[in-house]
């Protein structure tokens, strides 16, 4: 009797004890390791969390060198994260319909509490993302971090670059104002511009890839409800989904490819000011032969074999603090810009009156300058060549070299500097020539279109760059040097063309020194 | 030596008559491939709409009396200019052949605001990146005497509807 009663009491006591211990037991079921104050627990913190484990558990100290990466990849990812959050908020009030879209954006701008700020943040985060994505690519290229095992990840980076541009372009139509309507008119006709070539060859009635692309994009032959629906669908579902997927692969592969690229011989000077882990040093000094079991599966150089103590530290917390700091920095930049500068919103879209000048978003303006010579070459031909060229870099330049140093060495720096001067010279000279003297049609009014497609300032520029790159290949007998020459040429001319089209092209795409000289109409 | 022969013998035998397992595997691969390609081909035309629900492609422009010789009318929402000269009526599309902006008339020239293409009175390219002349559209008359322009049907430059 007595024991039975005792048993019942025990059960009841356990029950209440469990209730009291609920927060603790829940936390233990959720985080199954101790506080991250030992190396083991720190590794577990990273390994056992699905979001953290796409990072490696330990990183090399060189990874944290500020002037090596400038944190550009993290800034790009942070701005994408901010874009997702603000985008989700904007979707609460936005209505993707031709009749309602413009008014709903106006509501967001003027009526919804905080709406204007959220829209501005969305707008500015886009700009920050595009700039940081381009600079990130520049960093990876010049530090040769696309080589060997990392080739495929460079390719993933190219896909992410295209997705970034696609996302910002599809978002451009959604406000349904004049700016949106005419920028997208131009871009959708660029999609149709292979017609320029098929027309010149007389093939269009039988083979019309341009027309097909345009209909695929707009769901019609002109911009209307179908185009808005498709752009909304791409902008809010398809492209973000692809972006998240491929971004995960991109980050995860950084880990699988052995962390960020780094030189074989790192000087102590390079690591100055970067936190080190005395504890690890001891561990590895005691066991210098230690390798990880998994290392046999990972290609490339392993951090430990035959090289004594590694110079690594646990990712938790140093790496995550650095990443979080970069996120906060990005957030601060974006919020400051959003506070002072409003996202533009022009009049309601009007299909009968084009904007003058009708300019695409700034990052497409370099291309728009080329488009103003030939729609097909500037809008399809040259971008395709550029993207293909970029994607093929790691497959065509397979030289063994030291990774993770800006411009490799003195020769690299010299060629980059010379290419900068060469490319700037050629681009500016060609622009000045075209503005001053015009192009083929000004001199020979009846010239066939086919000639203009293949000989226009855009293709001339590309030929100059290709020539220069082959010259460097021959002179230095190195594919890497040749790649540096070509890449520098393209980046520099991209910047100059973008600047030129932004500030020196006015109404009717005429040249003006200053915006204040634009005619009033 | 005899071992090698035996191995050779069996492999030749297996090539000749497929085992049941290999046969079924092949069938499964075939079935999966067929199913997926049927789905893919079925969806191939999905993104292209069966009809375009935009503004009508054929529209009325009035009667012959509305267009005395020398008359000129711009239909802004249709992006078409209709003119009549001694030879008859003709319609020219105002959509720039470069990238689809709308041209406007200044001093006898059609000018495009987007990239500076200029066309002469008959729509021929004078200057700029436009690859071809502005399109001439078919003008015709309905049985009740009303004139129509069909923006889907292009006609050679200089074609006029004689009145």
XYZ file of C-alpha atoms in Angstrom:
684
model
C 0.000 0.000 0.000
C 2.587 2.416 1.175
C 4.981 1.768 -1.676
C 2.151 2.126 -4.200
C 1.225 5.507 -2.753
C 4.908 6.506 -2.852
C 5.114 5.537 -6.504
C 2.181 7.754 -7.362
C 3.717 10.652 -5.529
C 6.985 10.104 -7.326
C 5.288 10.241 -10.713
C 3.446 13.418 -9.805
C 6.615 15.007 -8.470
C 8.499 14.095 -11.649
C 5.683 15.534 -13.706
C 5.845 18.925 -12.006
C 9.621 18.862 -11.980
C 9.528 18.305 -15.743
C 7.181 21.244 -16.158
C 9.546 23.439 -14.183
C 12.504 22.174 -16.149
C 10.731 22.612 -19.473
C 12.692 25.655 -20.664
C 15.972 23.926 -19.894
C 15.058 20.558 -21.427
C 13.611 22.276 -24.474
C 16.812 24.217 -24.962
C 18.827 21.034 -24.533
C 16.764 19.266 -27.160
C 17.298 22.211 -29.481
C 20.994 22.914 -28.874
C 22.667 19.632 -28.174
C 26.032 20.849 -27.016
C 27.394 22.993 -24.237
C 28.196 26.664 -24.347
C 30.661 27.401 -27.144
C 33.641 27.976 -24.910
C 35.743 25.003 -25.928
C 37.026 24.205 -29.398
C 34.854 21.127 -29.515
C 31.693 22.982 -28.561
C 32.468 25.746 -31.029
C 32.821 23.247 -33.828
C 29.598 21.602 -32.745
C 27.848 24.963 -32.735
C 28.642 25.340 -36.402
C 28.215 21.724 -37.414
C 24.883 21.095 -35.756
C 23.153 24.187 -37.124
C 21.789 23.876 -40.641
C 22.273 27.565 -41.383
C 25.764 27.850 -39.938
C 27.112 24.591 -41.276
C 27.468 25.843 -44.831
C 30.523 27.513 -43.338
C 33.449 25.390 -42.266
C 33.962 24.918 -38.557
C 37.448 26.372 -38.678
C 38.817 29.037 -40.960
C 42.287 30.142 -41.840
C 43.268 33.468 -40.342
C 44.078 34.829 -43.816
C 40.341 34.610 -44.583
C 39.733 37.469 -42.180
C 42.326 39.774 -43.728
C 40.273 42.859 -44.484
C 42.219 44.101 -47.482
C 42.020 40.653 -49.064
C 38.238 40.284 -49.447
C 36.893 43.641 -48.247
C 33.912 41.571 -47.129
C 32.277 42.067 -50.523
C 30.594 38.668 -50.788
C 29.056 39.063 -47.354
C 27.887 42.574 -48.205
C 26.220 41.234 -51.373
C 24.527 38.439 -49.438
C 23.479 40.877 -46.696
C 21.869 43.226 -49.165
C 20.053 40.267 -50.722
C 18.756 39.374 -47.271
C 17.568 42.960 -46.748
C 15.917 42.823 -50.188
C 13.996 39.679 -49.264
C 12.729 41.208 -46.027
C 11.684 44.537 -47.563
C 10.303 42.766 -50.623
C 8.047 40.609 -48.456
C 6.823 43.761 -46.702
C 6.149 45.558 -49.996
C 4.114 42.601 -51.251
C 1.583 43.235 -48.484
C 0.358 46.370 -50.262
C 1.504 45.974 -53.862
C -1.116 44.910 -56.427
C 0.271 43.421 -59.635
C -2.426 44.721 -61.953
C -2.131 47.305 -64.713
C -4.974 49.339 -63.220
C -3.863 49.161 -59.606
C -0.092 48.820 -59.598
C 0.768 52.494 -59.897
C -1.780 53.544 -57.277
C -0.625 50.866 -54.877
C 2.969 52.075 -55.181
C 1.715 55.606 -54.571
C -0.090 54.330 -51.490
C 3.100 52.684 -50.298
C 4.957 55.911 -50.939
C 2.513 58.360 -49.348
C -0.056 56.544 -47.206
C 1.328 53.329 -45.723
C 3.165 54.064 -42.448
C 6.848 53.466 -43.103
C 6.057 52.493 -46.672
C 8.218 55.085 -48.309
C 11.204 54.120 -46.162
C 10.768 50.407 -46.876
C 10.522 51.073 -50.606
C 13.601 53.286 -50.476
C 15.527 50.608 -48.586
C 14.452 48.047 -51.203
C 15.653 50.340 -53.947
C 18.983 51.193 -52.344
C 19.715 47.628 -51.299
C 19.402 46.710 -54.983
C 22.064 49.230 -55.879
C 24.331 48.111 -53.064
C 23.849 44.502 -54.092
C 24.732 45.138 -57.728
C 27.804 47.175 -56.860
C 29.016 44.646 -54.308
C 28.354 41.687 -56.627
C 30.435 43.313 -59.368
C 33.213 44.267 -56.945
C 33.117 40.770 -55.454
C 33.664 39.345 -58.937
C 36.516 41.803 -59.460
C 38.090 40.728 -56.157
C 37.806 37.031 -56.950
C 39.286 37.580 -60.378
C 42.275 39.663 -59.366
C 43.160 37.398 -56.441
C 43.017 34.377 -58.806
C 40.492 32.759 -56.487
C 38.700 31.101 -59.428
C 41.414 28.553 -60.058
C 41.719 24.788 -59.613
C 38.949 23.394 -57.424
C 37.171 26.732 -57.399
C 36.402 26.844 -61.161
C 32.872 25.588 -60.747
C 32.136 28.075 -58.003
C 33.205 30.892 -60.325
C 30.576 29.576 -62.726
C 27.979 29.606 -59.939
C 29.034 33.179 -59.288
C 28.335 34.063 -62.911
C 24.862 32.554 -62.616
C 24.277 34.599 -59.465
C 25.449 37.720 -61.292
C 22.934 37.123 -64.076
C 20.193 36.381 -61.535
C 21.010 39.632 -59.714
C 20.617 41.639 -62.906
C 17.469 39.680 -63.783
C 15.937 40.368 -60.387
C 16.581 44.079 -60.531
C 15.375 44.304 -64.131
C 12.108 42.454 -63.443
C 11.532 44.669 -60.408
C 11.899 47.725 -62.588
C 8.525 47.247 -64.321
C 6.425 46.740 -61.209
C 5.722 50.415 -60.293
C 4.123 50.813 -63.743
C 5.295 54.380 -64.153
C 6.801 56.030 -67.219
C 10.330 55.116 -66.211
C 9.365 51.461 -65.816
C 7.316 51.279 -68.987
C 9.884 52.742 -71.356
C 12.933 51.090 -69.812
C 11.187 47.739 -70.184
C 10.036 48.613 -73.711
C 13.660 49.121 -74.635
C 14.854 46.000 -72.854
C 12.146 43.767 -74.305
C 12.992 45.036 -77.768
C 16.625 44.241 -77.049
C 15.408 40.699 -76.399
C 13.795 40.880 -79.844
C 16.880 42.374 -81.459
C 18.204 39.151 -83.013
C 15.587 40.187 -85.566
C 18.019 42.864 -86.680
C 20.349 40.098 -87.792
C 17.667 37.777 -89.169
C 16.109 40.730 -91.013
C 19.434 41.661 -92.537
C 19.833 38.060 -93.681
C 16.185 37.831 -94.775
C 15.432 34.927 -92.435
C 12.864 36.434 -90.065
C 9.729 34.863 -91.611
C 11.231 31.381 -91.130
C 13.390 31.742 -88.054
C 12.623 34.409 -85.473
C 14.342 33.754 -82.129
C 14.099 37.454 -81.261
C 10.326 37.587 -81.613
C 10.035 34.366 -79.625
C 12.134 35.753 -76.772
C 10.042 38.889 -76.620
C 6.755 37.000 -76.511
C 8.194 34.688 -73.871
C 9.133 37.686 -71.740
C 6.038 39.832 -72.242
C 3.413 37.142 -72.827
C 2.331 39.369 -75.694
C 3.813 41.572 -78.354
C 3.570 44.666 -76.235
C 3.751 45.511 -72.569
C 0.430 44.937 -70.837
C -1.123 42.917 -68.051
C 0.583 39.716 -69.192
C 3.985 41.366 -69.047
C 3.278 42.720 -65.569
C 2.091 39.305 -64.365
C 5.156 37.594 -65.763
C 7.566 40.139 -64.357
C 5.864 39.937 -60.958
C 6.059 36.147 -61.078
C 9.734 36.213 -62.009
C 10.596 38.922 -59.508
C 8.788 37.493 -56.500
C 8.932 33.724 -56.983
C 11.130 32.242 -59.683
C 14.274 34.347 -59.490
C 14.435 34.670 -55.676
C 13.966 30.906 -55.392
C 16.793 30.217 -57.852
C 18.889 32.854 -56.132
C 18.522 31.263 -52.692
C 19.266 27.810 -54.075
C 22.362 28.794 -56.007
C 23.563 31.174 -53.317
C 23.488 28.252 -50.859
C 25.505 26.129 -53.272
C 27.911 29.040 -53.783
C 28.600 29.529 -50.069
C 28.666 25.819 -49.309
C 31.201 25.206 -52.062
C 33.519 27.810 -50.593
C 33.743 25.462 -47.643
C 34.058 22.345 -49.802
C 36.789 23.912 -51.927
C 38.911 24.417 -48.844
C 37.880 27.860 -47.666
C 38.873 31.097 -49.308
C 41.876 31.003 -51.612
C 45.135 31.852 -49.892
C 48.821 31.942 -50.775
C 51.106 29.037 -49.916
C 53.491 31.186 -47.973
C 51.722 33.680 -45.798
C 53.932 36.221 -44.114
C 53.357 37.083 -40.497
C 52.842 40.662 -41.693
C 49.708 39.586 -43.602
C 48.089 38.276 -40.463
C 48.796 41.205 -38.226
C 45.834 42.254 -36.182
C 43.836 39.120 -36.936
C 42.785 37.171 -33.915
C 44.697 33.983 -33.274
C 44.013 30.965 -31.223
C 46.802 30.045 -28.837
C 44.884 27.010 -27.767
C 44.891 25.556 -31.274
C 48.508 26.249 -31.714
C 49.254 24.083 -28.719
C 47.037 21.295 -29.896
C 48.735 21.191 -33.248
C 52.199 21.593 -31.868
C 51.602 18.469 -29.887
C 50.389 16.587 -32.910
C 51.863 18.129 -36.046
C 51.019 15.086 -38.175
C 47.338 15.335 -37.456
C 44.989 15.316 -40.438
C 41.240 15.206 -40.547
C 39.665 11.953 -41.583
C 37.608 13.659 -44.245
C 40.632 15.275 -45.814
C 41.099 12.280 -48.068
C 37.792 13.200 -49.702
C 38.524 16.871 -50.230
C 40.538 17.790 -53.270
C 43.293 20.320 -53.247
C 45.784 21.128 -50.554
C 44.846 20.040 -47.082
C 45.594 22.519 -44.382
C 47.556 20.194 -42.131
C 49.612 17.651 -43.984
C 53.354 18.154 -43.682
C 53.050 21.772 -42.777
C 53.109 21.787 -39.042
C 50.664 23.839 -37.037
C 47.825 25.307 -38.973
C 47.020 28.922 -38.706
C 43.309 28.403 -38.237
C 40.795 29.623 -35.705
C 37.282 28.395 -34.953
C 34.596 30.041 -37.122
C 32.526 30.559 -34.022
C 32.544 33.298 -32.970
C 35.149 35.303 -34.928
C 33.885 34.683 -38.463
C 30.259 35.133 -37.485
C 30.985 38.346 -35.650
C 32.771 39.621 -38.755
C 29.854 38.606 -40.964
C 27.289 40.116 -38.657
C 29.298 43.332 -38.484
C 29.299 43.467 -42.289
C 25.556 42.893 -42.310
C 25.057 45.764 -39.883
C 27.365 47.946 -41.981
C 25.352 47.152 -45.118
C 22.129 47.822 -43.264
C 23.461 51.158 -42.004
C 24.580 52.241 -45.479
C 21.267 51.261 -47.038
C 19.195 52.935 -44.323
C 21.201 56.141 -44.548
C 20.785 56.300 -48.313
C 17.096 55.436 -47.994
C 16.583 58.188 -45.455
C 18.051 60.902 -47.663
C 17.201 59.801 -51.212
C 13.765 58.710 -52.358
C 13.267 55.975 -54.919
C 11.979 57.582 -58.129
C 8.343 57.387 -59.147
C 7.323 59.141 -62.341
C 3.925 59.644 -63.930
C 1.631 56.711 -64.711
C 2.871 54.642 -67.662
C 1.705 56.089 -70.963
C 2.196 53.945 -74.045
C 1.791 56.931 -76.393
C 4.451 59.271 -74.998
C 7.973 57.975 -74.479
C 10.192 59.323 -71.761
C 12.872 61.528 -73.183
C 15.546 60.421 -72.571
C 14.313 56.912 -71.780
C 17.100 55.495 -69.717
C 17.425 52.013 -68.304
C 18.660 51.560 -64.712
C 22.260 52.774 -64.377
C 23.899 49.338 -64.447
C 22.419 48.745 -67.917
C 23.395 52.154 -69.257
C 26.789 50.961 -70.478
C 24.923 48.468 -72.597
C 22.404 51.098 -73.662
C 25.277 53.169 -75.023
C 26.333 50.167 -77.119
C 22.707 49.557 -78.074
C 22.584 53.062 -79.514
C 25.009 51.846 -82.189
C 23.424 48.481 -82.913
C 20.566 46.928 -80.972
C 21.631 43.365 -81.643
C 25.362 43.711 -81.060
C 25.055 46.036 -78.079
C 22.132 44.279 -76.430
C 22.701 40.619 -77.237
C 25.960 39.992 -79.081
C 28.506 41.765 -76.894
C 26.856 40.868 -73.531
C 26.811 37.218 -74.616
C 30.473 37.390 -75.576
C 31.303 39.081 -72.263
C 29.351 36.593 -70.120
C 30.732 33.599 -72.025
C 34.225 35.033 -71.784
C 33.896 35.531 -68.047
C 32.444 32.061 -67.536
C 35.253 30.432 -69.491
C 38.109 32.206 -67.680
C 38.858 29.381 -65.203
C 38.727 26.795 -67.984
C 41.016 28.644 -70.367
C 43.467 29.947 -67.783
C 44.723 26.849 -65.981
C 48.152 28.081 -65.010
C 49.412 26.955 -61.617
C 50.178 29.955 -59.501
C 49.935 31.364 -56.033
C 46.349 32.217 -55.108
C 44.881 34.867 -52.891
C 47.135 37.821 -53.683
C 45.846 40.911 -55.434
C 47.232 40.978 -59.007
C 49.509 38.006 -58.137
C 52.823 39.843 -58.342
C 54.605 42.807 -59.830
C 53.992 41.755 -63.445
C 50.268 41.336 -62.778
C 50.079 44.769 -61.224
C 51.954 46.285 -64.135
C 49.740 44.643 -66.770
C 46.597 45.630 -64.894
C 47.790 49.230 -64.726
C 48.752 49.293 -68.406
C 45.439 47.696 -69.399
C 43.580 50.319 -67.398
C 45.330 53.114 -69.277
C 44.937 51.343 -72.636
C 41.239 50.563 -72.144
C 40.406 54.030 -70.816
C 42.266 55.594 -73.731
C 40.594 53.459 -76.376
C 37.114 53.820 -74.893
C 37.292 57.582 -74.431
C 38.858 58.104 -77.857
C 36.189 55.998 -79.533
C 33.358 57.791 -77.691
C 34.817 61.179 -78.577
C 35.202 60.111 -82.200
C 31.623 58.806 -82.396
C 30.154 61.916 -80.796
C 32.181 64.219 -83.038
C 32.037 62.424 -86.381
C 29.192 59.934 -86.105
C 29.466 56.458 -87.522
C 29.187 54.663 -90.859
C 25.624 55.723 -91.639
C 26.502 59.403 -91.320
C 29.044 58.991 -94.087
C 27.384 56.344 -96.270
C 23.601 56.758 -95.890
C 22.782 53.628 -97.887
C 25.122 51.255 -96.125
C 23.610 47.778 -95.518
C 22.548 47.102 -91.941
C 24.653 43.945 -91.843
C 27.827 46.028 -92.082
C 26.730 48.207 -89.173
C 25.880 45.150 -87.083
C 29.416 43.851 -87.420
C 31.353 47.118 -87.579
C 30.164 49.550 -84.919
C 31.877 51.254 -81.976
C 30.936 48.330 -79.718
C 32.548 45.638 -81.831
C 35.528 47.882 -82.555
C 36.021 48.261 -78.806
C 35.841 44.490 -78.284
C 38.365 43.893 -81.082
C 40.764 46.384 -79.534
C 40.508 44.548 -76.216
C 40.911 41.095 -77.741
C 43.934 42.303 -79.672
C 45.463 43.714 -76.492
C 44.810 40.516 -74.608
C 46.496 38.375 -77.280
C 49.384 40.794 -77.364
C 49.850 40.314 -73.611
C 49.523 36.544 -74.041
C 52.307 36.627 -76.585
C 54.523 39.053 -74.738
C 54.334 37.481 -71.272
C 53.648 33.923 -72.408
C 51.007 33.561 -69.701
C 47.254 32.948 -69.934
C 46.763 34.487 -66.507
C 48.387 37.755 -67.575
C 46.310 37.737 -70.744
C 43.160 37.178 -68.666
C 44.112 40.085 -66.394
C 44.551 42.307 -69.452
C 41.171 41.367 -70.958
C 39.252 41.515 -67.682
C 40.703 44.925 -66.829
C 39.793 46.235 -70.279
C 36.185 45.095 -69.967
C 35.693 46.382 -66.428
C 37.243 49.762 -67.181
C 35.244 50.286 -70.365
C 32.078 49.127 -68.567
C 32.643 51.838 -65.960
C 33.418 54.521 -68.540
C 30.443 53.643 -70.758
C 28.116 53.586 -67.745
C 29.383 56.971 -66.603
C 29.164 58.402 -70.109
C 25.598 57.238 -70.737
C 24.483 58.372 -67.286
C 25.878 61.897 -67.342
C 26.542 62.827 -70.955
C 23.494 61.479 -72.782
C 20.413 63.630 -72.787
C 17.191 63.918 -74.791
C 17.288 62.073 -78.130
C 20.422 60.380 -76.786
C 22.389 63.452 -77.791
C 25.677 64.355 -76.163
C 25.692 67.046 -73.455
C 28.477 68.088 -71.130
C 26.059 68.866 -68.323
C 22.511 67.992 -67.458
C 21.755 71.712 -67.101
C 22.289 72.091 -70.848
C 19.388 69.770 -71.697
C 16.753 71.562 -73.775
C 13.501 72.292 -72.007
C 10.359 70.868 -73.554
C 44.689 -19.265 -70.111
C 41.591 -21.366 -69.714
C 40.351 -18.905 -67.108
C 40.512 -16.001 -69.520
C 38.687 -18.017 -72.135
C 35.939 -18.819 -69.690
C 35.470 -15.169 -68.790
C 35.400 -14.210 -72.442
C 32.871 -16.899 -73.106
C 30.460 -15.715 -70.430
C 30.670 -12.053 -71.407
C 29.942 -12.886 -75.045
C 27.021 -14.978 -73.893
C 25.631 -12.133 -71.763
C 25.815 -9.645 -74.597
C 23.838 -11.919 -76.834
C 20.929 -12.545 -74.496
C 20.047 -9.801 -72.052
C 19.340 -10.809 -68.490
C 15.863 -10.133 -67.176
C 17.234 -7.555 -64.754
C 19.036 -5.595 -67.484
C 16.002 -5.731 -69.697
C 13.719 -4.350 -66.982
C 16.262 -1.647 -66.107
C 16.369 -0.547 -69.726
C 12.570 -0.533 -69.868
C 12.410 1.629 -66.728
C 14.933 4.117 -68.123
C 12.969 4.257 -71.354
C 9.677 4.748 -69.548
C 11.051 7.537 -67.329
C 12.632 9.222 -70.329
C 9.445 8.967 -72.363
C 7.270 10.278 -69.530
C 9.510 13.278 -68.858
C 9.899 14.173 -72.505
C 6.124 13.964 -73.032
C 5.675 16.408 -70.167
C 8.400 18.654 -71.540
C 7.056 18.692 -75.089
C 3.544 19.174 -73.769
C 4.696 22.276 -71.905
C 6.780 23.612 -74.748
C 4.000 25.823 -76.021
C 2.672 26.657 -72.558
C 4.489 30.005 -72.158
C 3.287 31.331 -75.517
C -0.231 32.729 -75.180
C -2.803 31.492 -77.687
C -3.977 35.042 -78.301
C -2.682 38.441 -77.361
C -5.312 40.388 -75.459
C -3.914 43.842 -76.241
C -5.247 46.745 -78.234
C -6.992 45.796 -81.494
C -4.645 45.419 -84.439
C -7.178 46.687 -86.981
C -8.855 50.022 -86.474
C -11.079 52.475 -88.324
C -9.725 55.849 -89.325
C -12.825 57.530 -90.793
C -14.130 58.121 -94.274
C -12.525 59.281 -97.476
C -13.999 62.772 -96.971
C -11.971 63.086 -93.760
C -8.757 62.925 -95.752
C -8.525 65.627 -98.418
C -5.316 65.641 -100.432
C -2.494 66.826 -98.185
C -4.265 65.797 -94.988
C -2.330 64.227 -92.153
C -3.676 62.608 -89.019
C -1.823 61.060 -86.109
C -3.559 58.305 -84.150
C -1.640 58.557 -80.930
C -2.957 55.525 -79.106
C -2.510 53.345 -82.205
C 0.947 54.775 -82.922
C 0.131 55.370 -86.591
C 0.230 58.393 -88.876
C -2.160 58.474 -91.860
C -1.532 60.815 -94.771
C -3.026 61.495 -98.168
C -1.188 62.837 -101.124
C -1.947 62.900 -104.830
C -1.291 59.169 -105.090
C -3.692 58.145 -102.346
C -3.814 57.228 -98.681
C -1.046 55.605 -96.725
C -0.325 54.764 -93.110
C 3.107 54.695 -91.435
C 3.764 53.134 -88.066
C 5.290 55.493 -85.509
C 7.077 52.696 -83.641
C 10.824 53.102 -83.995
C 12.354 50.025 -85.607
C 15.325 50.242 -83.258
C 13.884 49.535 -79.817
C 10.187 50.342 -79.998
C 9.983 53.930 -78.744
C 7.481 56.289 -80.380
C 8.835 58.705 -82.978
C 7.466 62.223 -83.271
C 7.509 64.694 -86.133
C 9.911 67.611 -86.110
C 10.616 69.716 -89.193
C 9.581 67.027 -91.650
C 11.583 64.302 -89.922
C 10.442 61.549 -87.612
C 12.694 61.613 -84.556
C 13.034 58.942 -81.929
C 13.722 60.214 -78.400
C 15.373 57.043 -77.131
C 18.520 56.717 -79.229
C 18.266 59.530 -81.713
C 17.221 57.689 -84.874
C 15.826 60.000 -87.566
C 13.601 59.015 -90.465
C 12.578 61.022 -93.512
C 8.972 61.756 -94.558
C 8.581 58.278 -96.039
C 10.039 56.594 -92.975
C 13.437 55.793 -94.461
C 16.338 55.864 -91.983
C 18.355 59.068 -92.270
C 20.575 58.688 -89.247
C 20.945 56.733 -86.038
C 20.895 53.099 -84.990
C 17.504 52.094 -86.466
C 18.110 49.032 -88.647
C 15.265 49.599 -91.113
C 12.602 52.034 -92.291
C 9.404 52.730 -90.382
C 6.754 50.209 -91.358
C 4.073 51.065 -93.901
C 0.734 49.516 -92.988
C -2.099 48.302 -95.150
C -4.972 50.727 -95.671
C -8.258 49.404 -97.046
C -11.916 50.236 -97.194
C -14.867 48.408 -95.659
C -18.029 47.826 -97.725
C -19.733 50.672 -95.823
C -17.059 53.100 -96.997
C -15.100 53.346 -93.763
C -11.337 53.196 -94.047
C -9.303 50.820 -91.893
C -5.647 50.349 -91.072
C -4.354 46.863 -90.356
C -1.262 47.133 -88.163
C -0.534 43.435 -88.633
C -0.049 43.740 -92.369
C 3.017 45.518 -93.657
C 3.191 46.800 -97.204
C 6.223 47.885 -99.240
C 7.278 51.521 -98.875
C 5.364 53.724 -101.285
C 2.233 51.558 -101.440
C -0.826 53.805 -101.411
C -4.500 53.110 -101.263
C -5.724 54.856 -104.401
C -8.935 56.790 -104.068
